[in-house]
Amino acid sequence: MDLLNTLVDKGLRRELPTREEALAVLATSDDDLLDVVAAAGKVRRQWFGRRVKLNYLVNLKSGLCPEDCSYCSQRLGSKAEILKYTWLKPEEASKAAAAGVAGGAKRVCLVASGRGPTDRDVERVGRTIEAIKEENEGVEVCACLGLLSDGQAERLRSAGADAYNHNLNTSEGTYGDITTTHTYADRVDTVQKAHAAGLSACSGLIAGMGESDEDLVDVVFALRELDPDSVPVNFLIPFEGTPLAKEWNLTPQRALRILAMVRFVCPDVEVRLAGGREVHLRTLQPLALHLANSIFLGDYLTSEGQAGKADLEMIADAGFEVEGTDTTTLPEHRSDAASCGTGGGCGSGSVCSSEEPAPAATTEQVRGDQARTDLVAVRRRGAGTDLAPNA
């Protein structure tokens, strides 16, 4: 297929596809799916070999968020029956993190619900980072605390944070339909603050919220322009008790096409297979490893994930290997740029194309009997409980 040959060539040169080409990936048929995966897999292997980076989430503070993000089980007004607790103590968070590191995680992601941290919260998280790094040599720590105020990114970096996550989630044009208590521009500003402070920026999206193909391409092109080192691709977990509980718009095949499109647009960044992979990819999860070079191990913030042991077996059975702490995740050209505090080369220059975009493919509709509500399980173990974590 000429399209795929072109995209592979561009990916190996770190050249931006056109919007038309990105849309065409999403419009490919199921008959062409394995060809799409194989093509994107060539790009993935060029920059990351067969390594899979493991990341582990620790939910420092769960629920009771004042923001109204429609996809979130922790949102204002959520009726989802999730765990609700205030800040974990540094030693509690460190113990939770250690379980993930023991399972093979190279990065620990510290997340707290809320609009953004107070200065006192930043101090608290700083102590937590110090506690984790004292007990786990070589581990990376990424903070995800919401919108940052001036100076907070610098303080997190001084405390030992390696990265900061703040997702764009969806396109600028549809952001107001998903969230009203803050803006898309607020999110962009926080990613830029992390960059400016010398933190490795992590920013991604959520697919499956009823967005169009154009919306997906818009947000991925915007991410390339922001140039984060890590791009988590989440698939909506339709929690009962949230406004998007009935949004079952993804098939495993569409989820794979979305991942392939992200890889072609951001060929040399850490593409992370994130929340919702078990719900929407199901038995096709191993194919996603040919597209993403990073996954979350075990459970997520408020939902249960695949057993950590099963994650490790899946990686081995698919012919991949867990990335060790002695290996640099990013390609050399990105690592060198990051050490200089500049963008890594995923998205230098304009992301505009003079070509007219192709018409959007019709969104695949999932039949009612394909809505796998049985796979949406609220987390009842790990951080905030007395039960052992899944790692």
CSV table of C-alpha atoms in Angstrom, one decimal:
chain,number,residue,atom,x,y,z
A,1,MET,CA,0.0,0.0,0.0
A,2,ASP,CA,1.6,3.3,-1.1
A,3,LEU,CA,0.2,5.1,1.9
A,4,LEU,CA,2.0,2.8,4.4
A,5,ASN,CA,5.2,2.8,2.4
A,6,THR,CA,5.2,6.7,2.5
A,7,LEU,CA,4.4,6.8,6.2
A,8,VAL,CA,7.2,4.3,7.0
A,9,ASP,CA,9.7,6.4,5.1
A,10,LYS,CA,8.6,9.6,6.8
A,11,GLY,CA,8.7,7.9,10.2
A,12,LEU,CA,12.2,6.7,9.7
A,13,ARG,CA,13.2,10.3,8.8
A,14,ARG,CA,11.1,11.8,11.7
A,15,GLU,CA,9.2,13.7,9.0
A,16,LEU,CA,5.6,14.8,9.8
A,17,PRO,CA,2.9,13.1,7.8
A,18,THR,CA,0.2,15.3,6.2
A,19,ARG,CA,-3.2,15.5,7.9
A,20,GLU,CA,-4.6,13.7,4.9
A,21,GLU,CA,-2.2,10.8,5.5
A,22,ALA,CA,-3.0,10.7,9.2
A,23,LEU,CA,-6.7,10.6,8.5
A,24,ALA,CA,-6.2,7.9,5.9
A,25,VAL,CA,-4.7,5.6,8.6
A,26,LEU,CA,-7.8,5.9,10.7
A,27,ALA,CA,-9.9,5.2,7.6
A,28,THR,CA,-8.1,1.9,6.6
A,29,SER,CA,-10.2,-1.2,6.6
A,30,ASP,CA,-10.0,-4.2,9.0
A,31,ASP,CA,-8.7,-6.2,6.0
A,32,ASP,CA,-5.6,-3.9,6.0
A,33,LEU,CA,-5.2,-3.8,9.8
A,34,LEU,CA,-2.2,-6.2,10.0
A,35,ASP,CA,-0.4,-4.2,7.3
A,36,VAL,CA,-1.0,-1.0,9.2
A,37,VAL,CA,0.4,-2.6,12.4
A,38,ALA,CA,3.4,-4.0,10.5
A,39,ALA,CA,4.2,-0.6,9.0
A,40,ALA,CA,4.0,1.3,12.2
A,41,GLY,CA,5.9,-1.5,13.9
A,42,LYS,CA,8.9,-0.8,11.6
A,43,VAL,CA,8.9,2.8,12.8
A,44,ARG,CA,8.6,1.7,16.5
A,45,ARG,CA,11.5,-0.7,16.1
A,46,GLN,CA,13.7,1.9,14.4
A,47,TRP,CA,13.6,4.1,17.4
A,48,PHE,CA,12.9,1.7,20.3
A,49,GLY,CA,13.9,-1.8,19.2
A,50,ARG,CA,11.8,-4.4,21.0
A,51,ARG,CA,12.0,-2.8,24.4
A,52,VAL,CA,8.9,-2.1,26.5
A,53,LYS,CA,9.1,0.5,29.3
A,54,LEU,CA,7.0,-0.3,32.4
A,55,ASN,CA,5.4,2.5,34.4
A,56,TYR,CA,3.5,2.3,37.7
A,57,LEU,CA,0.7,4.6,38.9
A,58,VAL,CA,0.3,5.6,42.5
A,59,ASN,CA,-2.8,7.6,43.2
A,60,LEU,CA,-1.8,9.9,46.0
A,61,LYS,CA,-5.2,11.5,46.5
A,62,SER,CA,-8.4,9.9,45.1
A,63,GLY,CA,-11.8,11.4,44.3
A,64,LEU,CA,-13.5,14.7,45.4
A,65,CYS,CA,-12.1,16.7,42.5
A,66,PRO,CA,-13.7,20.2,41.9
A,67,GLU,CA,-13.2,19.9,38.1
A,68,ASP,CA,-16.0,18.6,35.8
A,69,CYS,CA,-14.1,16.5,33.2
A,70,SER,CA,-16.8,14.3,31.8
A,71,TYR,CA,-14.6,11.2,31.3
A,72,CYS,CA,-13.3,11.1,34.9
A,73,SER,CA,-14.6,9.0,37.8
A,74,GLN,CA,-13.1,11.5,40.3
A,75,ARG,CA,-15.0,14.5,38.8
A,76,LEU,CA,-17.3,16.9,40.5
A,77,GLY,CA,-20.6,15.2,40.8
A,78,SER,CA,-19.3,11.7,39.9
A,79,LYS,CA,-21.5,8.9,41.2
A,80,ALA,CA,-18.9,6.3,40.4
A,81,GLU,CA,-18.3,4.2,43.5
A,82,ILE,CA,-14.5,4.6,43.5
A,83,LEU,CA,-12.1,4.8,46.4
A,84,LYS,CA,-12.0,8.3,48.0
A,85,TYR,CA,-9.1,9.3,50.3
A,86,THR,CA,-7.0,12.3,51.0
A,87,TRP,CA,-3.2,12.5,50.6
A,88,LEU,CA,-1.1,9.4,51.2
A,89,LYS,CA,1.8,9.9,53.6
A,90,PRO,CA,5.3,9.9,51.9
A,91,GLU,CA,6.1,6.5,53.4
A,92,GLU,CA,2.7,5.1,52.2
A,93,ALA,CA,3.3,6.3,48.7
A,94,SER,CA,6.9,4.9,48.8
A,95,LYS,CA,5.7,1.5,49.8
A,96,ALA,CA,3.1,1.5,47.0
A,97,ALA,CA,5.8,2.6,44.5
A,98,ALA,CA,8.1,-0.2,45.7
A,99,ALA,CA,5.6,-2.8,44.6
A,100,GLY,CA,5.6,-1.4,41.1
A,101,VAL,CA,9.4,-1.2,40.9
A,102,ALA,CA,9.7,-4.8,42.2
A,103,GLY,CA,7.4,-5.8,39.3
A,104,GLY,CA,9.8,-4.2,36.8
A,105,ALA,CA,8.6,-0.6,36.6
A,106,LYS,CA,11.2,1.9,35.5
A,107,ARG,CA,9.0,5.0,36.2
A,108,VAL,CA,6.6,5.7,39.0
A,109,CYS,CA,3.8,8.2,38.2
A,110,LEU,CA,2.5,10.1,41.2
A,111,VAL,CA,-1.0,11.4,40.6
A,112,ALA,CA,-3.4,13.5,42.7
A,113,SER,CA,-6.9,14.6,41.9
A,114,GLY,CA,-7.7,18.3,41.9
A,115,ARG,CA,-7.5,21.4,39.8
A,116,GLY,CA,-3.9,21.9,40.7
A,117,PRO,CA,-1.5,21.8,43.6
A,118,THR,CA,-1.1,24.4,46.3
A,119,ASP,CA,2.5,25.3,47.3
A,120,ARG,CA,2.0,23.1,50.4
A,121,ASP,CA,1.0,20.2,48.1
A,122,VAL,CA,4.1,20.7,46.1
A,123,GLU,CA,6.2,20.4,49.3
A,124,ARG,CA,4.3,17.2,50.2
A,125,VAL,CA,4.9,15.7,46.9
A,126,GLY,CA,8.5,16.7,47.0
A,127,ARG,CA,8.9,14.8,50.3
A,128,THR,CA,7.2,11.8,48.6
A,129,ILE,CA,9.6,11.9,45.7
A,130,GLU,CA,12.6,12.0,48.0
A,131,ALA,CA,11.2,9.0,50.0
A,132,ILE,CA,10.7,7.0,46.8
A,133,LYS,CA,14.2,7.7,45.4
A,134,GLU,CA,15.9,6.9,48.7
A,135,GLU,CA,14.4,3.4,48.6
A,136,ASN,CA,14.5,2.7,44.8
A,137,GLU,CA,17.8,3.5,43.1
A,138,GLY,CA,17.5,4.6,39.5
A,139,VAL,CA,13.7,4.9,39.4
A,140,GLU,CA,12.2,7.8,37.4
A,141,VAL,CA,9.4,9.8,39.0
A,142,CYS,CA,6.7,11.6,37.1
A,143,ALA,CA,4.3,13.9,38.9
A,144,CYS,CA,0.7,14.5,37.7
A,145,LEU,CA,-0.9,17.1,39.9
A,146,GLY,CA,-3.1,19.2,37.6
A,147,LEU,CA,-2.6,22.8,36.4
A,148,LEU,CA,0.7,24.3,37.6
A,149,SER,CA,1.2,27.8,38.9
A,150,ASP,CA,4.4,29.8,38.2
A,151,GLY,CA,7.5,28.3,39.9
A,152,GLN,CA,5.9,25.0,40.9
A,153,ALA,CA,7.5,23.0,38.0
A,154,GLU,CA,10.9,24.3,39.1
A,155,ARG,CA,10.3,23.3,42.7
A,156,LEU,CA,9.2,19.8,41.6
A,157,ARG,CA,12.4,19.4,39.6
A,158,SER,CA,14.5,20.6,42.5
A,159,ALA,CA,12.8,17.9,44.7
A,160,GLY,CA,13.9,15.2,42.2
A,161,ALA,CA,11.0,14.9,39.8
A,162,ASP,CA,12.1,13.7,36.4
A,163,ALA,CA,8.9,14.4,34.4
A,164,TYR,CA,5.5,16.0,34.6
A,165,ASN,CA,2.3,14.7,33.0
A,166,HIS,CA,-0.6,16.8,31.9
A,167,ASN,CA,-2.7,15.4,29.0
A,168,LEU,CA,-4.4,17.5,26.3
A,169,ASN,CA,-7.0,14.7,26.2
A,170,THR,CA,-9.0,15.9,23.1
A,171,SER,CA,-8.9,18.5,20.4
A,172,GLU,CA,-9.1,22.2,21.1
A,173,GLY,CA,-12.3,22.5,19.1
A,174,THR,CA,-14.2,20.0,21.2
A,175,TYR,CA,-12.5,20.5,24.6
A,176,GLY,CA,-15.3,22.7,25.9
A,177,ASP,CA,-17.8,19.8,25.3
A,178,ILE,CA,-15.8,17.6,27.7
A,179,THR,CA,-14.7,20.1,30.4
A,180,THR,CA,-16.0,23.5,31.4
A,181,THR,CA,-14.1,24.3,34.6
A,182,HIS,CA,-10.8,24.9,32.8
A,183,THR,CA,-9.7,25.4,29.2
A,184,TYR,CA,-7.6,23.7,26.6
A,185,ALA,CA,-5.2,26.6,26.8
A,186,ASP,CA,-4.7,26.0,30.5
A,187,ARG,CA,-3.5,22.5,29.8
A,188,VAL,CA,-1.1,23.7,27.0
A,189,ASP,CA,0.3,26.2,29.5
A,190,THR,CA,1.0,23.6,32.1
A,191,VAL,CA,2.9,21.4,29.6
A,192,GLN,CA,4.9,24.4,28.5
A,193,LYS,CA,5.7,25.2,32.2
A,194,ALA,CA,7.1,21.6,32.6
A,195,HIS,CA,9.2,22.0,29.5
A,196,ALA,CA,10.6,25.3,30.6
A,197,ALA,CA,11.5,24.0,34.0
A,198,GLY,CA,13.6,21.2,32.4
A,199,LEU,CA,11.2,18.4,33.3
A,200,SER,CA,10.5,15.7,30.7
A,201,ALA,CA,7.0,16.6,29.4
A,202,CYS,CA,4.4,13.8,29.2
A,203,SER,CA,1.1,14.6,27.5
A,204,GLY,CA,-1.4,12.5,25.7
A,205,LEU,CA,-5.0,11.9,24.8
A,206,ILE,CA,-8.1,9.9,25.5
A,207,ALA,CA,-9.8,8.2,22.6
A,208,GLY,CA,-13.4,6.9,22.5
A,209,MET,CA,-15.3,10.0,23.9
A,210,GLY,CA,-17.3,10.4,20.7
A,211,GLU,CA,-14.7,12.4,18.9
A,212,SER,CA,-14.3,12.5,15.1
A,213,ASP,CA,-11.3,11.3,13.2
A,214,GLU,CA,-10.5,15.0,12.6
A,215,ASP,CA,-10.5,15.6,16.4
A,216,LEU,CA,-8.1,12.7,16.9
A,217,VAL,CA,-5.7,14.0,14.3
A,218,ASP,CA,-6.0,17.6,15.7
A,219,VAL,CA,-5.0,16.6,19.2
A,220,VAL,CA,-2.1,14.3,18.0
A,221,PHE,CA,-0.8,17.1,15.7
A,222,ALA,CA,-1.1,19.5,18.6
A,223,LEU,CA,0.9,17.1,20.8
A,224,ARG,CA,3.7,16.8,18.2
A,225,GLU,CA,3.9,20.6,18.1
A,226,LEU,CA,4.2,20.7,22.0
A,227,ASP,CA,6.9,18.0,21.6
A,228,PRO,CA,6.5,16.0,24.8
A,229,ASP,CA,8.9,13.1,25.4
A,230,SER,CA,6.0,10.7,26.3
A,231,VAL,CA,2.5,10.5,24.7
A,232,PRO,CA,0.1,8.3,26.7
A,233,VAL,CA,-2.8,7.0,24.6
A,234,ASN,CA,-5.8,6.3,26.9
A,235,PHE,CA,-9.0,4.7,25.8
A,236,LEU,CA,-12.1,5.9,27.6
A,237,ILE,CA,-13.1,3.7,30.5
A,238,PRO,CA,-16.9,4.3,30.6
A,239,PHE,CA,-17.5,4.4,34.4
A,240,GLU,CA,-21.1,4.1,35.5
A,241,GLY,CA,-21.9,7.4,37.3
A,242,THR,CA,-20.1,9.6,34.8
A,243,PRO,CA,-21.6,11.6,31.8
A,244,LEU,CA,-19.7,9.3,29.3
A,245,ALA,CA,-20.9,6.0,30.8
A,246,LYS,CA,-22.7,5.1,27.6
A,247,GLU,CA,-19.9,5.9,25.2
A,248,TRP,CA,-18.8,2.6,23.8
A,249,ASN,CA,-17.4,3.8,20.5
A,250,LEU,CA,-14.2,1.7,20.2
A,251,THR,CA,-13.4,-1.7,18.7
A,252,PRO,CA,-10.1,-3.4,19.2
A,253,GLN,CA,-9.3,-2.7,15.5
A,254,ARG,CA,-10.0,1.0,15.8
A,255,ALA,CA,-7.9,1.2,18.9
A,256,LEU,CA,-5.0,-0.2,17.0
A,257,ARG,CA,-5.5,2.2,14.1
A,258,ILE,CA,-5.4,5.1,16.6
A,259,LEU,CA,-2.2,3.9,18.1
A,260,ALA,CA,-0.6,3.4,14.6
A,261,MET,CA,-1.6,7.0,13.7
A,262,VAL,CA,0.0,8.3,16.8
A,263,ARG,CA,3.2,6.4,16.1
A,264,PHE,CA,3.4,7.8,12.5
A,265,VAL,CA,2.8,11.4,13.7
A,266,CYS,CA,5.2,11.1,16.7
A,267,PRO,CA,7.7,8.4,15.5
A,268,ASP,CA,10.5,8.9,18.0
A,269,VAL,CA,8.6,9.6,21.3
A,270,GLU,CA,7.6,7.2,24.0
A,271,VAL,CA,4.1,6.2,23.0
A,272,ARG,CA,2.5,4.7,26.1
A,273,LEU,CA,-0.4,2.2,26.0
A,274,ALA,CA,-2.4,3.6,28.9
A,275,GLY,CA,-5.8,3.4,30.6
A,276,GLY,CA,-8.5,1.3,29.0
A,277,ARG,CA,-6.3,-1.1,27.0
A,278,GLU,CA,-7.8,-4.1,28.7
A,279,VAL,CA,-11.4,-2.8,28.1
A,280,HIS,CA,-11.0,-2.0,24.4
A,281,LEU,CA,-8.1,-3.9,23.0
A,282,ARG,CA,-8.8,-7.1,25.0
A,283,THR,CA,-7.2,-10.1,23.3
A,284,LEU,CA,-5.5,-7.9,20.8
A,285,GLN,CA,-3.3,-6.2,23.4
A,286,PRO,CA,-0.1,-8.0,22.2
A,287,LEU,CA,-0.5,-6.4,18.8
A,288,ALA,CA,-0.4,-3.0,20.4
A,289,LEU,CA,3.2,-3.7,21.6
A,290,HIS,CA,4.2,-3.4,18.0
A,291,LEU,CA,3.0,0.3,18.1
A,292,ALA,CA,3.6,1.5,21.7
A,293,ASN,CA,6.9,1.1,23.4
A,294,SER,CA,5.6,1.7,27.0
A,295,ILE,CA,2.7,0.5,29.1
A,296,PHE,CA,1.3,0.9,32.6
A,297,LEU,CA,1.9,-2.1,34.8
A,298,GLY,CA,-1.1,-3.4,36.9
A,299,ASP,CA,-3.9,-1.1,38.1
A,300,TYR,CA,-4.8,2.4,37.1
A,301,LEU,CA,-6.0,5.4,39.3
A,302,THR,CA,-9.5,4.2,40.1
A,303,SER,CA,-9.9,1.0,38.0
A,304,GLU,CA,-8.3,-2.4,38.0
A,305,GLY,CA,-6.0,-3.4,35.2
A,306,GLN,CA,-4.7,-6.7,34.0
A,307,ALA,CA,-2.6,-8.6,36.5
A,308,GLY,CA,1.0,-7.5,36.6
A,309,LYS,CA,2.2,-11.0,36.0
A,310,ALA,CA,0.0,-11.3,32.9
A,311,ASP,CA,1.5,-8.0,31.6
A,312,LEU,CA,5.0,-9.5,31.9
A,313,GLU,CA,3.9,-12.7,30.3
A,314,MET,CA,2.3,-10.8,27.4
A,315,ILE,CA,5.5,-8.9,26.8
A,316,ALA,CA,7.6,-12.0,26.7
A,317,ASP,CA,5.2,-14.1,24.6
A,318,ALA,CA,5.0,-11.3,22.0
A,319,GLY,CA,8.8,-11.4,21.6
A,320,PHE,CA,9.5,-8.1,23.5
A,321,GLU,CA,11.7,-7.4,26.5
A,322,VAL,CA,11.2,-5.2,29.6
A,323,GLU,CA,13.4,-2.1,29.4
A,324,GLY,CA,16.0,-2.0,32.2
A,325,THR,CA,17.0,1.0,34.3
A,326,ASP,CA,20.4,1.0,32.7
A,327,THR,CA,18.9,1.8,29.3
A,328,THR,CA,17.9,5.2,28.1
A,329,THR,CA,14.4,5.1,26.8
A,330,LEU,CA,14.5,7.9,24.2
A,331,PRO,CA,16.7,7.8,21.0
A,332,GLU,CA,20.0,9.6,21.4
A,333,HIS,CA,18.9,12.7,19.4
A,334,ARG,CA,16.0,13.3,21.8
A,335,SER,CA,18.0,12.5,24.9
A,336,ASP,CA,20.7,15.0,24.0
A,337,ALA,CA,18.1,17.7,23.2
A,338,ALA,CA,16.3,17.1,26.5
A,339,SER,CA,19.5,17.5,28.5
A,340,CYS,CA,19.8,20.9,26.9
A,341,GLY,CA,16.3,21.9,27.9
A,342,THR,CA,15.1,22.0,24.3
A,343,GLY,CA,12.5,20.0,22.3
A,344,GLY,CA,13.6,16.6,21.2
A,345,GLY,CA,12.8,16.8,17.5
A,346,CYS,CA,9.4,15.1,17.3
A,347,GLY,CA,7.8,18.3,16.3
A,348,SER,CA,10.2,21.0,15.3
A,349,GLY,CA,8.6,23.5,12.9
A,350,SER,CA,5.1,24.0,11.8
A,351,VAL,CA,2.6,21.1,11.8
A,352,CYS,CA,0.4,22.7,9.2
A,353,SER,CA,-0.2,21.1,5.8
A,354,SER,CA,-1.2,22.9,2.7
A,355,GLU,CA,-3.2,19.8,1.6
A,356,GLU,CA,-6.9,19.6,2.1
A,357,PRO,CA,-7.8,17.0,4.7
A,358,ALA,CA,-9.6,13.9,3.6
A,359,PRO,CA,-13.2,13.4,4.6
A,360,ALA,CA,-13.4,11.8,8.0
A,361,ALA,CA,-14.1,8.1,8.1
A,362,THR,CA,-17.4,7.2,9.7
A,363,THR,CA,-16.9,6.4,13.3
A,364,GLU,CA,-17.3,2.7,14.0
A,365,GLN,CA,-20.3,2.1,16.1
A,366,VAL,CA,-20.2,-0.6,18.7
A,367,ARG,CA,-23.3,-2.7,19.1
A,368,GLY,CA,-25.0,-2.7,22.5
A,369,ASP,CA,-24.0,-6.3,23.0
A,370,GLN,CA,-20.3,-5.4,22.5
A,371,ALA,CA,-20.3,-3.0,25.4
A,372,ARG,CA,-18.0,-4.8,27.9
A,373,THR,CA,-19.2,-3.3,31.1
A,374,ASP,CA,-17.9,-6.5,32.8
A,375,LEU,CA,-14.3,-5.3,32.1
A,376,VAL,CA,-14.8,-2.0,34.0
A,377,ALA,CA,-13.7,-2.9,37.6
A,378,VAL,CA,-13.3,-0.3,40.3
A,379,ARG,CA,-9.9,-0.5,42.0
A,380,ARG,CA,-10.3,-1.9,45.6
A,381,ARG,CA,-6.6,-2.7,46.3
A,382,GLY,CA,-3.3,-0.9,46.5
A,383,ALA,CA,-2.9,2.7,47.4
A,384,GLY,CA,-5.5,3.9,49.9
A,385,THR,CA,-6.4,0.4,51.0
A,386,ASP,CA,-5.0,-2.3,53.3
A,387,LEU,CA,-4.8,-4.8,50.4
A,388,ALA,CA,-1.6,-5.6,48.4
A,389,PRO,CA,-1.3,-3.7,45.1
A,390,ASN,CA,-1.4,-5.3,41.7
A,391,ALA,CA,2.1,-5.2,40.3
